[in-house]
XYZ file of C-alpha atoms in Angstrom:
247
model
C -43.474 109.572 -125.705
C -42.824 108.167 -129.146
C -39.721 106.468 -130.444
C -38.973 109.499 -132.645
C -39.111 111.963 -129.748
C -36.820 109.813 -127.592
C -34.312 109.585 -130.429
C -34.259 113.359 -130.927
C -33.975 114.073 -127.190
C -31.109 111.643 -126.667
C -29.112 112.993 -129.614
C -29.753 116.618 -128.668
C -28.639 116.106 -125.060
C -25.285 114.580 -125.967
C -24.538 116.828 -128.932
C -25.483 120.147 -127.314
C -23.606 119.371 -124.106
C -20.407 118.628 -125.965
C -20.655 120.965 -128.944
C -17.768 123.133 -127.772
C -15.526 120.198 -126.840
C -13.163 118.050 -128.841
C -14.687 115.037 -130.582
C -12.797 111.742 -130.476
C -13.395 108.025 -130.899
C -13.290 106.582 -127.397
C -13.596 102.930 -128.326
C -15.529 100.150 -129.967
C -15.358 96.615 -131.255
C -16.305 94.228 -134.047
C -17.330 90.662 -133.153
C -18.419 87.490 -134.940
C -20.097 84.700 -132.971
C -22.141 81.523 -133.292
C -24.612 80.313 -130.643
C -26.716 77.157 -130.481
C -28.481 74.883 -128.047
C -26.315 71.970 -126.937
C -28.789 69.259 -127.899
C -29.706 70.750 -131.297
C -33.254 71.124 -130.027
C -36.118 70.521 -132.452
C -38.679 73.301 -131.983
C -42.329 73.235 -133.058
C -43.014 76.116 -135.435
C -46.129 76.436 -137.601
C -46.625 72.709 -137.603
C -43.006 71.882 -138.430
C -39.650 71.758 -136.683
C -36.628 73.988 -136.651
C -33.268 74.097 -134.903
C -32.650 77.332 -133.032
C -29.161 78.754 -133.550
C -27.711 82.166 -134.317
C -24.846 83.531 -136.380
C -24.122 87.133 -135.409
C -21.930 89.885 -136.812
C -21.962 93.031 -134.718
C -20.054 96.229 -134.116
C -19.996 99.164 -131.715
C -18.376 102.591 -131.730
C -18.369 105.328 -129.089
C -17.648 108.980 -129.878
C -16.779 111.330 -127.022
C -17.556 115.047 -126.713
C -15.026 116.136 -124.124
C -14.602 114.147 -120.907
C -18.272 113.863 -119.932
C -20.676 113.173 -122.791
C -20.585 110.538 -125.521
C -22.674 108.843 -128.191
C -22.443 105.093 -128.779
C -23.854 103.309 -131.823
C -24.416 99.545 -132.140
C -25.334 97.529 -135.215
C -25.833 93.768 -135.407
C -26.866 91.308 -138.099
C -28.363 88.056 -136.772
C -29.076 84.967 -138.863
C -31.252 82.400 -137.091
C -30.972 79.800 -139.838
C -34.132 80.291 -141.885
C -35.146 82.405 -144.914
C -37.379 84.616 -142.733
C -35.208 84.615 -139.638
C -32.722 87.438 -140.252
C -32.918 90.155 -137.590
C -31.063 93.462 -137.901
C -30.571 95.571 -134.771
C -29.588 99.229 -134.538
C -29.114 101.013 -131.187
C -28.058 104.526 -130.177
C -26.843 105.364 -126.649
C -26.496 108.815 -125.118
C -23.893 108.527 -122.339
C -22.944 110.665 -119.352
C -19.558 109.749 -117.837
C -19.809 110.890 -114.213
C -16.134 110.007 -113.762
C -13.639 107.519 -115.159
C -15.402 104.611 -113.413
C -19.146 105.381 -113.415
C -21.364 105.946 -116.476
C -25.087 106.491 -117.004
C -26.816 106.011 -120.346
C -30.142 106.296 -122.149
C -30.631 104.226 -125.283
C -33.079 103.683 -128.120
C -33.063 101.021 -130.787
C -34.892 98.798 -133.214
C -34.968 95.100 -134.088
C -36.213 94.574 -137.647
C -37.129 91.292 -139.339
C -39.818 89.682 -141.500
C -41.329 88.147 -138.356
C -41.507 91.237 -136.130
C -40.324 94.823 -135.618
C -39.463 95.994 -132.121
C -38.768 99.602 -131.151
C -37.240 99.865 -127.684
C -35.787 102.443 -125.305
C -34.353 102.369 -121.803
C -31.717 103.397 -119.295
C -28.434 101.746 -118.275
C -25.629 102.000 -115.726
C -22.009 100.818 -115.757
C -19.462 100.797 -112.927
C -15.815 99.826 -113.264
C -13.521 98.845 -110.418
C -9.838 97.859 -110.543
C -10.424 94.294 -111.724
C -14.225 94.094 -111.699
C -17.048 95.671 -113.726
C -20.850 95.621 -113.459
C -23.550 96.752 -115.874
C -27.339 96.851 -115.765
C -30.214 98.041 -117.934
C -33.998 98.181 -118.132
C -35.919 98.712 -121.338
C -39.475 99.136 -122.610
C -40.666 98.817 -126.174
C -43.416 98.316 -128.758
C -43.771 95.378 -131.132
C -45.281 96.302 -134.534
C -47.289 99.033 -132.751
C -49.562 96.250 -131.436
C -48.045 95.229 -128.122
C -45.404 96.205 -125.618
C -42.964 94.558 -123.280
C -39.948 94.970 -121.052
C -36.362 93.757 -121.117
C -33.897 93.978 -118.256
C -30.550 92.532 -117.356
C -27.482 92.659 -115.147
C -23.954 91.415 -115.751
C -20.574 91.393 -114.081
C -17.042 90.486 -115.125
C -13.713 89.952 -113.379
C -10.139 89.981 -114.732
C -8.441 86.819 -113.448
C -5.250 87.846 -115.265
C -4.423 90.678 -117.689
C -5.469 88.291 -120.510
C -8.381 86.304 -119.024
C -11.753 87.791 -118.121
C -14.674 85.794 -116.673
C -18.230 86.886 -115.986
C -21.898 86.080 -115.504
C -25.167 87.612 -116.688
C -28.937 87.416 -116.305
C -31.497 88.763 -118.791
C -35.282 88.735 -118.957
C -37.707 89.629 -121.746
C -41.498 89.700 -121.536
C -43.774 90.979 -124.295
C -47.444 90.903 -125.261
C -46.796 89.307 -128.652
C -45.668 85.910 -127.343
C -41.991 86.824 -127.097
C -40.764 85.811 -123.665
C -37.474 84.565 -122.308
C -35.022 84.208 -119.467
C -31.329 83.533 -119.816
C -28.541 82.910 -117.302
C -24.988 82.567 -118.572
C -21.320 82.473 -117.649
C -18.635 83.813 -119.980
C -14.885 83.681 -120.491
C -12.760 85.914 -122.725
C -9.117 85.323 -123.618
C -7.012 88.107 -125.177
C -4.257 86.385 -127.135
C -2.848 89.511 -128.784
C -3.394 93.272 -128.364
C -6.994 94.221 -129.284
C -7.899 90.651 -130.334
C -9.687 88.065 -128.216
C -11.752 84.895 -128.389
C -14.692 84.241 -126.097
C -17.080 81.498 -125.049
C -20.366 81.539 -123.205
C -22.499 78.775 -121.717
C -25.908 79.156 -120.152
C -29.550 78.234 -119.853
C -32.318 79.861 -121.850
C -36.093 79.536 -121.758
C -37.396 81.074 -124.977
C -40.794 81.559 -126.633
C -40.407 83.323 -129.969
C -42.320 83.469 -133.288
C -44.422 80.400 -132.487
C -41.395 78.460 -131.197
C -40.523 77.468 -127.658
C -37.628 75.768 -125.934
C -35.965 75.414 -122.546
C -32.379 74.233 -122.905
C -28.674 74.840 -122.358
C -26.845 76.858 -125.020
C -23.257 77.637 -125.939
C -21.703 80.502 -127.878
C -18.212 80.966 -129.295
C -16.755 83.955 -131.070
C -13.918 86.349 -131.740
C -13.681 90.090 -131.088
C -11.472 92.961 -132.213
C -11.446 96.107 -130.043
C -10.159 99.606 -130.788
C -9.924 103.108 -129.343
C -8.716 104.607 -126.079
C -11.095 102.469 -124.013
C -10.511 99.307 -126.077
C -14.246 98.768 -126.401
C -17.509 100.618 -125.885
C -18.980 101.559 -122.507
C -22.216 99.559 -122.814
C -23.130 96.186 -124.261
C -25.485 95.354 -127.109
C -29.224 95.793 -126.590
C -32.242 94.298 -128.335
C -34.378 91.190 -128.142
C -32.416 89.358 -130.851
C -29.320 89.533 -128.661
C -30.964 87.140 -126.192
C -31.740 84.338 -128.689
C -30.093 82.059 -127.679
C -26.619 83.508 -126.936
C -25.641 87.083 -126.252
């Protein structure tokens, strides 16, 4: 099944199921973040060195068709610090809300850069409790129509107070084209005014990417603005670029 067919099927499922229902913006966010390895690691790349970091601007929006079906779109612009290291990611999710707490999704997307192009698709689940939430996904994809690989991950978060949320996550990526990685991280998010928060993440990442490799601790800091009835989208960002080195 090609990327084009998956895209058409996902859109058709959500749109046809909710065609007769009211359309509304359920939620979304806009976030700016910076991630880097703690020790400013020098990485061998094509006979030289580079320092792996990432500046990311991303946004999400979810549109509901009645109480059950929704479409979520994600876009992210990632700058890894070099003239050829910009990666743009676009993802579309088709979502089925079983009830107010449990959601199932199918997604498709694309990472595009001068170094590689990755088309990916997968499935995802999200479950919300009173103060706790979990999310998981598994994805397959093709790199420049030459190789393939998988990505998968699981995350959980807990509201310590109405303003402080903490969590942890694990992600894995493995591809034929020398793009491999694992990352384990803990996160904290502080909402200091309605719809506006700052967040920090710290973790360990083992990354092989575009001729570079490293195995180090990373940190990420950022700010986020949320909107809509849900104050955010149902599912997180997808894509390989989202794992390098923060998330």
